[in-house]
Coordinates of C-alpha atoms in Angstrom, one line a residue:
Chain A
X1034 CA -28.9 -3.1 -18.0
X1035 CA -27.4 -5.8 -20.1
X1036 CA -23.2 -6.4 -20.3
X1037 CA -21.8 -7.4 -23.4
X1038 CA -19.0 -9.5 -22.7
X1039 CA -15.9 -7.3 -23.2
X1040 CA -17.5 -4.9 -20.9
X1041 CA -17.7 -7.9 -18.2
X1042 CA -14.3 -9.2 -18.8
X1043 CA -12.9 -5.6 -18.0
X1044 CA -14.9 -5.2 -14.5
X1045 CA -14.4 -9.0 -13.8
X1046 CA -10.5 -8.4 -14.0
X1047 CA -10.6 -5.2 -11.9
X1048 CA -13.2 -6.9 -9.1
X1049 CA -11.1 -9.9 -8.9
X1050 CA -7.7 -7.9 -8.9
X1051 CA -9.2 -5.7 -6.2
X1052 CA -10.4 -8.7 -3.9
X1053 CA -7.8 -11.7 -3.5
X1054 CA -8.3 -14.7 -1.5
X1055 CA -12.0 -13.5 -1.6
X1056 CA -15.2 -15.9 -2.3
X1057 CA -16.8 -14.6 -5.0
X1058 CA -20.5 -15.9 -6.3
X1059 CA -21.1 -16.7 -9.6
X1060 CA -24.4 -15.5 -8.8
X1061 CA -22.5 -11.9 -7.8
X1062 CA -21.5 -11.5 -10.8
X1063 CA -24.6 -12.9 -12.4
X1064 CA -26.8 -10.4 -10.9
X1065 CA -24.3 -7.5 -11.2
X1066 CA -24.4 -7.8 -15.4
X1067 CA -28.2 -9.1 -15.7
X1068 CA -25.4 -12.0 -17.9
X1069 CA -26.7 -16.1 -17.4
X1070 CA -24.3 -18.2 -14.7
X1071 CA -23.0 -19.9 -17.7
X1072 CA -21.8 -16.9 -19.8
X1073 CA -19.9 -15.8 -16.3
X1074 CA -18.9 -19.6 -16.1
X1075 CA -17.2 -18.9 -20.0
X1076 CA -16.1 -15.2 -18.8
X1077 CA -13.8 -16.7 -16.0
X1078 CA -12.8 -19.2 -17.8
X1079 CA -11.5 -16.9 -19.8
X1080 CA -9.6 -14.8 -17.0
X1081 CA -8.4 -17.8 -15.9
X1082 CA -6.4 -18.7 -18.7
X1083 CA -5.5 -15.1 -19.2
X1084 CA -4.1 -14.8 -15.3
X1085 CA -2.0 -17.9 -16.0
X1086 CA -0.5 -17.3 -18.8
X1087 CA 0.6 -13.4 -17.8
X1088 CA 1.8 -14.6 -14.3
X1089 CA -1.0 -12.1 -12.5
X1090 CA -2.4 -15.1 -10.6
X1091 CA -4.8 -18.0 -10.4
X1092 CA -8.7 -18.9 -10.1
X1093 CA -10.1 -21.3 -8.2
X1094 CA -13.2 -22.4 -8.4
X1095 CA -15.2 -23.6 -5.9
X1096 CA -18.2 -25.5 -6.6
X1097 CA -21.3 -26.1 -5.2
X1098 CA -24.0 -23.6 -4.0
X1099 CA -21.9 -22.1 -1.7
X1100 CA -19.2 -22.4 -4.0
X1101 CA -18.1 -19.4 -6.9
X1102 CA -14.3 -18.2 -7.4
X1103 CA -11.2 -17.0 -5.6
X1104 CA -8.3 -14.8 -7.5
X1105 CA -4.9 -15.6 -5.8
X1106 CA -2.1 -13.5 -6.4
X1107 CA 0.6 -16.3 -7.6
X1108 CA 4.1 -14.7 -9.3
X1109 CA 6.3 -17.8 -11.6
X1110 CA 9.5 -18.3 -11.5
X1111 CA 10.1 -16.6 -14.9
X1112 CA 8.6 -13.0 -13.6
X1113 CA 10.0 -13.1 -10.0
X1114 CA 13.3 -14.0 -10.6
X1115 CA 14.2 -11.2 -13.1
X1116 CA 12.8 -9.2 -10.7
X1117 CA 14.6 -10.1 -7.7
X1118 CA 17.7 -9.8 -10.1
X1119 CA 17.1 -5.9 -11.1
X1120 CA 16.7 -5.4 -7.0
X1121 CA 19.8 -6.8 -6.6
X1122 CA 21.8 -4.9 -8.9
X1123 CA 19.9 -1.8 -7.5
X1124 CA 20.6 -2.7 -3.8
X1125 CA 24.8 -3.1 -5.4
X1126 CA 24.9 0.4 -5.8
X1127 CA 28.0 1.8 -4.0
X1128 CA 26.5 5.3 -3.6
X1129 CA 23.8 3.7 -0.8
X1130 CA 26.5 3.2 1.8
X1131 CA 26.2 4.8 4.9
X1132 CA 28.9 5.5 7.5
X1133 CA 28.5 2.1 9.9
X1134 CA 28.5 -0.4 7.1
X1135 CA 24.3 0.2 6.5
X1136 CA 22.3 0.8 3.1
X1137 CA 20.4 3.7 2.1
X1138 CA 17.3 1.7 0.9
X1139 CA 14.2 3.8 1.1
X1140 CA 14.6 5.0 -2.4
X1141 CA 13.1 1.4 -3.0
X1142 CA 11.0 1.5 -0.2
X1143 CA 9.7 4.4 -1.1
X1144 CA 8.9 3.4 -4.6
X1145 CA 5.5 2.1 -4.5
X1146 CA 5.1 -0.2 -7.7
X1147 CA 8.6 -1.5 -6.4
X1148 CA 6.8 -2.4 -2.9
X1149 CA 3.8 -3.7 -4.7
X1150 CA 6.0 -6.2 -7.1
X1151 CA 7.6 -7.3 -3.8
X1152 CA 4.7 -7.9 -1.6
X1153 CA 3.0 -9.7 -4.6
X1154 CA 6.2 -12.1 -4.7
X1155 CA 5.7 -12.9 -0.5
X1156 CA 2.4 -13.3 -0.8
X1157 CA 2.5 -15.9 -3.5
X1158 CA 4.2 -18.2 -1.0
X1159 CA 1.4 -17.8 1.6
X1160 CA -1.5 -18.6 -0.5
X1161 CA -2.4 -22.1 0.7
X1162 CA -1.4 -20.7 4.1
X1163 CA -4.0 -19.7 6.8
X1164 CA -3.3 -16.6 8.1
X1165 CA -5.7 -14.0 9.7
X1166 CA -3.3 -10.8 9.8
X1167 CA 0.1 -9.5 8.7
X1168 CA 2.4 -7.7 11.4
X1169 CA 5.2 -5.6 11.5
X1170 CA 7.2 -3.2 12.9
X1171 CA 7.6 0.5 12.2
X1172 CA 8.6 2.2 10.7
X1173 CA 10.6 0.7 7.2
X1174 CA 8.6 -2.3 7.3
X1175 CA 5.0 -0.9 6.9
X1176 CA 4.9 -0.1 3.2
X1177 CA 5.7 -4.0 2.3
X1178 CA 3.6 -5.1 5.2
X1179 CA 0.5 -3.5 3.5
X1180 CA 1.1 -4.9 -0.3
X1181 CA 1.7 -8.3 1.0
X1182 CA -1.5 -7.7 2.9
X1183 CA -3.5 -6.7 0.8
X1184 CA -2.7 -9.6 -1.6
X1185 CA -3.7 -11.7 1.2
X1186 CA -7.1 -9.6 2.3
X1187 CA -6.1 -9.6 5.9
X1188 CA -5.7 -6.5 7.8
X1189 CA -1.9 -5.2 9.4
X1190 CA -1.1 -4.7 12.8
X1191 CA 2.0 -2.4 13.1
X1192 CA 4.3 -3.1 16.6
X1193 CA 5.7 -0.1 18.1
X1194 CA 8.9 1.3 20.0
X1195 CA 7.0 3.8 22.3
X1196 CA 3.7 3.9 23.5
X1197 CA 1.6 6.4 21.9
X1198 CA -1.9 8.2 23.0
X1199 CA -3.7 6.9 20.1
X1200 CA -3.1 2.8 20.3
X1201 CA -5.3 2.7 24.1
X1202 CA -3.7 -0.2 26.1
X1203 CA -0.5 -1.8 24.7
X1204 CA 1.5 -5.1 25.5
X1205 CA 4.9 -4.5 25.7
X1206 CA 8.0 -6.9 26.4
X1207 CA 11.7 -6.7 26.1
X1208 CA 13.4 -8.4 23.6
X1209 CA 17.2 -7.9 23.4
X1210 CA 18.8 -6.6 20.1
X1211 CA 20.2 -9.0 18.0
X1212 CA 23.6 -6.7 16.5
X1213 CA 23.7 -4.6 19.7
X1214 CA 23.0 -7.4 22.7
X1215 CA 21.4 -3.9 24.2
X1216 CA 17.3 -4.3 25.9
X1217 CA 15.4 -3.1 23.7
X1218 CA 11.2 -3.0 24.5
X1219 CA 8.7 -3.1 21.4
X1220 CA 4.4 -2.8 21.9
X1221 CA 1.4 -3.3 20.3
X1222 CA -2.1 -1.8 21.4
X1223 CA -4.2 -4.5 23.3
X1224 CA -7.3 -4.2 20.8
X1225 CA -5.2 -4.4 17.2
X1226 CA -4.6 -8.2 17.8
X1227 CA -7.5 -11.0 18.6
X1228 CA -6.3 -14.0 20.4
X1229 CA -4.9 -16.9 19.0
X1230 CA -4.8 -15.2 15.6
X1231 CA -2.5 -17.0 13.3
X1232 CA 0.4 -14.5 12.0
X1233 CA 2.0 -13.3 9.2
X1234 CA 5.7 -11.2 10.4
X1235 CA 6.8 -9.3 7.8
X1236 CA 9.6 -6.6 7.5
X1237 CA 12.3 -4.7 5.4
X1238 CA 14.9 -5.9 6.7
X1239 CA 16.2 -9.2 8.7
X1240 CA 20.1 -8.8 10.7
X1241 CA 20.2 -11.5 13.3
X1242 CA 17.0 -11.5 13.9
X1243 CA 15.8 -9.7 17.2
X1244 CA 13.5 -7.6 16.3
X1245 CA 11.8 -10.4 14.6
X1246 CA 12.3 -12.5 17.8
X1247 CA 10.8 -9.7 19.5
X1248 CA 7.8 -9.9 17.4
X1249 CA 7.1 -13.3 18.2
X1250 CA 7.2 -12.7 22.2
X1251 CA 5.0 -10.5 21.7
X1252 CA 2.8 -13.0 19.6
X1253 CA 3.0 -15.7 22.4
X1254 CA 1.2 -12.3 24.7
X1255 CA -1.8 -12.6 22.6
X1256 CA -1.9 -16.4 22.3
X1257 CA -0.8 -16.0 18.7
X1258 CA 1.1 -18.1 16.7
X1259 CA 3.9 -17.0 13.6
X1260 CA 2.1 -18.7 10.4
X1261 CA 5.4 -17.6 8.6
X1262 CA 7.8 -15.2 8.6
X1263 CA 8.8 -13.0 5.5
X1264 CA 11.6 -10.6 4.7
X1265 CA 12.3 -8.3 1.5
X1266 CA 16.3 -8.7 2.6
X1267 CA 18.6 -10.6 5.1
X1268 CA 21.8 -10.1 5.9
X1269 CA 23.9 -13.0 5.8
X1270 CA 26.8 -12.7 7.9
X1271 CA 25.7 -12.7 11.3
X1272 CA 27.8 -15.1 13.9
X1273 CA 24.0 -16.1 15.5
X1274 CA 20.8 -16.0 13.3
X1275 CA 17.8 -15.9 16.3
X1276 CA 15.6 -17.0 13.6
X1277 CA 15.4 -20.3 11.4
X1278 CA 12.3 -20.9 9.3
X1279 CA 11.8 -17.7 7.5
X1280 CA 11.9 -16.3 3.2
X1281 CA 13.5 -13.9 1.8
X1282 CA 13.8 -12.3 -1.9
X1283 CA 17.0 -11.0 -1.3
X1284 CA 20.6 -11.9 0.6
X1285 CA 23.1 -9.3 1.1
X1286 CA 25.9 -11.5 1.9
X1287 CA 28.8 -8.3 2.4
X1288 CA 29.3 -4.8 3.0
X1289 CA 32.9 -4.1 2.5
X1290 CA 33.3 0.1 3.4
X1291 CA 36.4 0.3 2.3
X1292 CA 35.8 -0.4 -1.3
X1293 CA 32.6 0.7 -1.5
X1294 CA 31.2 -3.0 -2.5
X1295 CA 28.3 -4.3 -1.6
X1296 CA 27.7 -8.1 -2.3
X1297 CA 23.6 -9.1 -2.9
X1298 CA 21.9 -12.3 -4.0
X1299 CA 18.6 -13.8 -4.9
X1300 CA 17.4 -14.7 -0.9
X1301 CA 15.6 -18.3 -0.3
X1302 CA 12.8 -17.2 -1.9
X1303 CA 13.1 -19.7 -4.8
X1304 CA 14.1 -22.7 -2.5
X1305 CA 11.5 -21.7 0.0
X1306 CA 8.7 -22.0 -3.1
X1307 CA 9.4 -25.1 -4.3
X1308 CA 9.6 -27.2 -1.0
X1309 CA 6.0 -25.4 -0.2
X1310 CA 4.8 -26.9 -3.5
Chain J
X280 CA 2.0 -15.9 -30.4
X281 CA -0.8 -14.3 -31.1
X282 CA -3.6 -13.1 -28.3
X283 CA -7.5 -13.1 -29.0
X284 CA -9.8 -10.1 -27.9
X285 CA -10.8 -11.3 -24.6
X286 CA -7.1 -12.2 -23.1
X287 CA -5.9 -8.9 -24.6
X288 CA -9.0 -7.3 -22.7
X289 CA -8.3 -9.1 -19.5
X290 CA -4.2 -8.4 -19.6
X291 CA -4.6 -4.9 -20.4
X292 CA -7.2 -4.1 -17.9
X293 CA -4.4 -5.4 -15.3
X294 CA -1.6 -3.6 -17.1
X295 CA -3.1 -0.5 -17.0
X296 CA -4.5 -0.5 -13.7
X297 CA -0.7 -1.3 -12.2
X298 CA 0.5 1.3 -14.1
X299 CA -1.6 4.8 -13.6
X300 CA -0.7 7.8 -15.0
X301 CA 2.1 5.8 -17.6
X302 CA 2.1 6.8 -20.4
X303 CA 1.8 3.3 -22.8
X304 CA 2.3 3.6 -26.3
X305 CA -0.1 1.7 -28.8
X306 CA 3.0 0.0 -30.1
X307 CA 3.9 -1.6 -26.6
X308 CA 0.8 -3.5 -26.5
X309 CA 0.8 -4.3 -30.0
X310 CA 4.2 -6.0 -29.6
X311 CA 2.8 -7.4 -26.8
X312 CA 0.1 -9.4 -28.2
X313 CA 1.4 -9.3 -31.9
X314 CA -2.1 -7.5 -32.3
X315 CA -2.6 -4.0 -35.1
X316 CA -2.5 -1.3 -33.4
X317 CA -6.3 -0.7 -34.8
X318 CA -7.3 -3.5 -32.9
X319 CA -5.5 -2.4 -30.1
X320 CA -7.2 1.0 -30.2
X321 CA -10.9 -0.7 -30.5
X322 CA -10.0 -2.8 -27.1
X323 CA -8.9 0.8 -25.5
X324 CA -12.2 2.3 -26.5
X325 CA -13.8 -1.3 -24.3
X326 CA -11.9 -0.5 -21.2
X327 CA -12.2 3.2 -21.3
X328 CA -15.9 2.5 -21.8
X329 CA -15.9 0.0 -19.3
X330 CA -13.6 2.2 -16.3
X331 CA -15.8 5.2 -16.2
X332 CA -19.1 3.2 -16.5
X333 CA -18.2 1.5 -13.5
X334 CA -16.4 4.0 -11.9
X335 CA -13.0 2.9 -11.7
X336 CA -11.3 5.6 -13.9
X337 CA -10.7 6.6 -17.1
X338 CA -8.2 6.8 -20.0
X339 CA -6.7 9.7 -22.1
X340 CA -5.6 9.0 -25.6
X341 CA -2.5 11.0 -26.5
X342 CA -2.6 11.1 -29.9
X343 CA 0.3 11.4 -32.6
X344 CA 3.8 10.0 -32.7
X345 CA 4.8 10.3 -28.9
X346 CA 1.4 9.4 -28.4
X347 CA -0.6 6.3 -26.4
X348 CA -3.1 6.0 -23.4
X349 CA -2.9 7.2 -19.9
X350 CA -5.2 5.6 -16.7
X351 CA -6.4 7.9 -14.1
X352 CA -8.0 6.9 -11.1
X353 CA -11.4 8.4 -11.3
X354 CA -13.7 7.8 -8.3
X355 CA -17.5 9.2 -9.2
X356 CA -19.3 10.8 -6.4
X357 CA -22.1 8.3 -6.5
X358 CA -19.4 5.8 -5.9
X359 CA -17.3 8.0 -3.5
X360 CA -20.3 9.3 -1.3
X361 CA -22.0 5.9 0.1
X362 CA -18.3 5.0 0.7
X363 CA -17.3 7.5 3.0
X364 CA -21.0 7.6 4.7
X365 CA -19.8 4.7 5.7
X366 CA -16.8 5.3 7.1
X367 CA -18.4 7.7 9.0
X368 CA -20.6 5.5 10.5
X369 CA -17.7 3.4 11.8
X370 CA -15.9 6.4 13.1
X371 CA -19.0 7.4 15.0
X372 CA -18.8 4.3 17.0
X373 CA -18.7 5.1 20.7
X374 CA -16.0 2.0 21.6
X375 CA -13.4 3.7 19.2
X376 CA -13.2 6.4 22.6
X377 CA -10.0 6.7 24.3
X378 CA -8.6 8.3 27.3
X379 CA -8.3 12.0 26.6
X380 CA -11.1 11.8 24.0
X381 CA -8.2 10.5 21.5
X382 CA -9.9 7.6 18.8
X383 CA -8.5 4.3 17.9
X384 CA -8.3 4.3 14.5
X385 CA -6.0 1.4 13.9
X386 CA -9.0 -1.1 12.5
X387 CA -9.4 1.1 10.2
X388 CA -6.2 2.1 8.9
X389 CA -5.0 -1.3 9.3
X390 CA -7.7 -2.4 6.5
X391 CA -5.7 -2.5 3.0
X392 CA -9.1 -2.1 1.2
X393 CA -10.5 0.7 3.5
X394 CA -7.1 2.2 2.8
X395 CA -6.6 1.8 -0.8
X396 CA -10.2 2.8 -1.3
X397 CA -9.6 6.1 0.8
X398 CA -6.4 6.3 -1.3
X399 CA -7.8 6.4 -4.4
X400 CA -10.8 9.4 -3.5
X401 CA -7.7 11.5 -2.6
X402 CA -5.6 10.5 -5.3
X403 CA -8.8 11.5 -7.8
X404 CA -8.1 14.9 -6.0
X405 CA -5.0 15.2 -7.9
X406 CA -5.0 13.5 -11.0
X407 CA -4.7 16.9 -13.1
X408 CA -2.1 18.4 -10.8
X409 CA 1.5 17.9 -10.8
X410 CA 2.9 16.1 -8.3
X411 CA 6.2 14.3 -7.9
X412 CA 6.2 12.9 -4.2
X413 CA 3.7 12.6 -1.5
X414 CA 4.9 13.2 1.5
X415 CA 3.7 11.6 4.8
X416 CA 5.2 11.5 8.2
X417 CA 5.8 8.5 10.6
X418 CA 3.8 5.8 11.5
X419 CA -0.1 6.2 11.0
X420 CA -0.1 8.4 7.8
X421 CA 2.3 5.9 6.3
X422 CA -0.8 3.4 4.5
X423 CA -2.6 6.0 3.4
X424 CA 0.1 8.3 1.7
X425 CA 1.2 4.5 0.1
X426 CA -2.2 4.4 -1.3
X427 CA -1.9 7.4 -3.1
X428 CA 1.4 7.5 -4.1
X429 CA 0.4 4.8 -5.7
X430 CA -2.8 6.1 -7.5
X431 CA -0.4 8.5 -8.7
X432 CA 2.7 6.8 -9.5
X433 CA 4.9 8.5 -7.4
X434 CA 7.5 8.1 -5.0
X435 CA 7.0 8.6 -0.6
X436 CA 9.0 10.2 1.7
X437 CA 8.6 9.4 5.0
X438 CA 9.0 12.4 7.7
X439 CA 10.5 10.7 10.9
X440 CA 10.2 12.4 15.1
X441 CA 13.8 11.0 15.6
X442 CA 17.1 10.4 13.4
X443 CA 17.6 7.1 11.9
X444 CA 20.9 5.4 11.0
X445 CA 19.4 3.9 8.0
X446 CA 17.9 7.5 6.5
X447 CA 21.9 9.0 5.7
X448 CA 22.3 12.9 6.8
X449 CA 19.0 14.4 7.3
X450 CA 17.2 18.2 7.6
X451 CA 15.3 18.8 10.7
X452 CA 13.4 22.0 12.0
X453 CA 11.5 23.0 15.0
X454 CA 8.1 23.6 14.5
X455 CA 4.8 24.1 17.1
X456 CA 2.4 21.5 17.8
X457 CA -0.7 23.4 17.3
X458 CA -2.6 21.6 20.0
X459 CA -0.1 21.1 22.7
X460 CA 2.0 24.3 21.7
X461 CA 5.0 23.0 22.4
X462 CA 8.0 22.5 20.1
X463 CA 9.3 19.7 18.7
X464 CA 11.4 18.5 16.4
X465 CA 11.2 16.4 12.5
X466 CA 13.5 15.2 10.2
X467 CA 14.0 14.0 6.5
X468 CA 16.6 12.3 4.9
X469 CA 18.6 14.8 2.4
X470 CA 18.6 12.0 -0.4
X471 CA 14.8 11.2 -0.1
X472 CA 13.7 14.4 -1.8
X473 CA 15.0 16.4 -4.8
X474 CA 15.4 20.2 -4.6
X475 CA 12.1 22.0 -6.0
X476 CA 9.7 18.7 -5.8
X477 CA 6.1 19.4 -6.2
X478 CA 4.8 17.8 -2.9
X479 CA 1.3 16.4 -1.6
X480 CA 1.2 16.3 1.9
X481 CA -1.0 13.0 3.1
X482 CA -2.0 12.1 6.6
X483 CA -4.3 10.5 8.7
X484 CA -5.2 13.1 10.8
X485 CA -5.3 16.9 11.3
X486 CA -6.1 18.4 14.4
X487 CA -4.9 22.3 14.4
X488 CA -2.9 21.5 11.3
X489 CA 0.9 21.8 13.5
X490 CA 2.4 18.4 12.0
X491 CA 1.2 19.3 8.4
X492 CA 2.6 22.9 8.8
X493 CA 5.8 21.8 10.1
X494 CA 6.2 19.8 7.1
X495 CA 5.6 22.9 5.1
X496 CA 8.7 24.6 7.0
X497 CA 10.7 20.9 6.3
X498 CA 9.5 21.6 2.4
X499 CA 10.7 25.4 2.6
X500 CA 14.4 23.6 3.4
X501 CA 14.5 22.0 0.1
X502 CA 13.2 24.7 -1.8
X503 CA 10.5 22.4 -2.6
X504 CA 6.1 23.4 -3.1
X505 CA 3.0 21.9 -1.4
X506 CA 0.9 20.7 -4.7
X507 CA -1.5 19.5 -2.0
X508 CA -2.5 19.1 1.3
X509 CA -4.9 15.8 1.9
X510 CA -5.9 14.0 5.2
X511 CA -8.9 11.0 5.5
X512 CA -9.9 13.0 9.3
X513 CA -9.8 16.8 10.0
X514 CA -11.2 17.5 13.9
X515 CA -13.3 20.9 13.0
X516 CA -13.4 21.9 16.5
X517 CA -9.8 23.4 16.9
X518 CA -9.0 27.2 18.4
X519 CA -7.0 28.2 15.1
X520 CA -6.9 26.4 12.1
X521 CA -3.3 26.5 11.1
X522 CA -3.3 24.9 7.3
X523 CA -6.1 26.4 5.3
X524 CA -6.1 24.8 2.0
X525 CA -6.4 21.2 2.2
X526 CA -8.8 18.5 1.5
X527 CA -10.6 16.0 3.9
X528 CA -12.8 12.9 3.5
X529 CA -14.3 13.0 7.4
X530 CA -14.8 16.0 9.3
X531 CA -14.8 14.9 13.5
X532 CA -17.5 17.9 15.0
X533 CA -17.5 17.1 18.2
X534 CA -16.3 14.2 20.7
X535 CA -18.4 14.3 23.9
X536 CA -16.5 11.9 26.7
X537 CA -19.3 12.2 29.0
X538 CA -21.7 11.1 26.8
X539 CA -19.8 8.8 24.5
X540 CA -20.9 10.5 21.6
X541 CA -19.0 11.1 18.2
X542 CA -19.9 13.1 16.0
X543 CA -18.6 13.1 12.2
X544 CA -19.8 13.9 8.8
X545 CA -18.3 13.9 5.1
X546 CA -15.2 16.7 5.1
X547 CA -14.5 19.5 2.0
X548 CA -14.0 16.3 -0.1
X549 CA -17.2 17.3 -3.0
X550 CA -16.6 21.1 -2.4
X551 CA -13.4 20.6 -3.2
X552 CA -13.6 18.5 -5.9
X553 CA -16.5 20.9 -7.8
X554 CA -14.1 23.4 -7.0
X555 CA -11.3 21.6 -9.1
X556 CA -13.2 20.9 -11.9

């Protein structure tokens, strides 16, 4: 059965959208229509341009015999920042205070075009990156784990509090709570995590950093090592951040109970990028 | 600026997969690519063409003033069958046995694409059924209710073992476990859910159906209905099935310790589904 070429375009867009960082043969697609190597050539050529010009994301093509294309997820400036902006204004709202100075956010987090947007933005920055898997930590963090994962095509582990029937053997250490100074002991099941895999941490939410700390004693367990570290926000005033080299979208600089305000701003993200580029 | 055919193709294709069940006036993308809307209607008739040739789903033209287009996620059972054949073969593997004749399944809901895949047979489920949240509870159903949501375009809720700072005031209730018959407790935050929500209950797994029906008694506190009830693994062999109506892409038989044997086969899923339609 023959394609015509807006019939390809339209399946060529949704295979590529539904496999990132994925090498995909010209001869693939060549076989899939019954369509000649130079009309899919023209047809991602096509994409290409269209990709760029929308912000969805890039194709790279890799020549050769082993060669065909990758789709990247890749978010400019122009898109992300108006974004990150509306998020900000969103995370402002007085009515998310909770007693204890901490936001209601899983409105957002529950909101999964929202979590999608965001983990398109983190994975942008990780594109030229190697990284076999994305961790985090339940329970907040798992939603933007996934989206940034599956931008990425790598598989999640998630790290644990308690030890539960269904994970087999675990690797636990202690880590000690960045806000509270209290022992705190986090897990991940033995067979979730090969050795020396290379590491994406990603989570909701960044205070001093000890959970994330925690994560990567736990990675140093399993021979791992932290290919980056990404956060949707951090809070800014902490007297000791545990945790240097890491990107955020957003900053939530104050929480002031008393009058109800909550002060947000764009995170590193943008400063992050453009030193990566 | 004006957009030719082919980029138009390629943009909406993207446009309307990130945003199912939307409906998207012919005006919006007409502005959008300073295109007639006549033209704009031939390219719809493309992609619908295109999306339920190859399976991926289809569009529903609302016609008149208030009118546009409307994706659904449509998985075909030629498409949907081999798929979860497959994932029955991997389930079946005797190394996933645990202590207790418990399965790892973290590889597999780790997986973003096995997920999303799963996500969007269950999410088909429901396309003609109104829904306003899905409802999952903490930490393995998490993905998969994700996945669906988004098919659906939908918020999550997220039903927690244990009280959470970060969640506000919350409702909690007793309820039995069905295997272990004993009680225990879960939560959810007041603010996550609105009074009368139509709910879809989504998990991983359902053993004697206790965790799914004590999320029906959580539901009952905010005056809210199941829509659905959908899980990727039901174990058949359980004393007394507490949850009768529900929908299931595996069905576990049997898991012999002994002899390291698993047995599984395709769940209600295309009984359901002829059912429905």
């Amino acid at each position: 059965m023959k394609f015509r070429r807006s019939d390809r375009l339209v399946d060529m867009t949704n295979y590529l959208l539904e496999h990132p960082r994925e090498l995909v043969s010209l001869s693939f697609f060549s076989e899939r229509y019954g369509s000649a190597k130079s009309s899919i050539s023209e047809d991602l050529g096509i994409i290409k341009e269209a990709f760029e010009q929308r912000g969805i994301g890039t194709l790279q093509t890799i020549p050769g015999a082993a060669g065909g294309v990758k789709f990247y997820v890749k978010v400019s400036e122009s898109e992300a920042r108006p974004y990150i902006e509306e998020l900000c204004a969103t995370i402002a709202q007085p009515d998310r205070l909770l007693p204890g100075g901490y936001l209601y956010m899983m409105d957002l987090l529950g909101n999964p075009s929202i979590v999608q947007k965001a983990g398109r933005l983190l994975a942008s920055a990780y594109i030229d990156t190697k990284i076999d898997v994305v961790m985090t930590v339940a329970t907040k963090g798992i939603p933007l784990a996934y989206a940034v994962a599956s931008q990425l095509n790598v598989p999640v582990v998630i790290v644990r509090r308690d030890s539960k029937v269904t994970e087999g053997s675990t690797v636990s250490i202690n880590y000690v709570s960045g806000s509270s100074k209290r022992i705190q002991t986090m897990l991940l099941s033995k067979r979730s995590l090969e050795e020396g895999s290379s590491v994406l941490i990603v989570d909701d939410f960044m205070k001093a950093g000890g959970t994330i700390n925690g994560m990567i004693s736990l990675l140093e367990e399993f021979n791992a090592t932290v290919a980056g570290i990404a956060v949707l926000v951090e809070a800014e005033k902490t007297e000791e951040r545990l945790v240097d080299d890491y990107l955020s979208l957003i900053k939530l600089s104050d929480v002031d109970v008393k009058e109800k305000k909550i002060s947000v701003s764009v995170g590193n993200y943008f400063e992050k990028m453009s030193s990566l580029q």
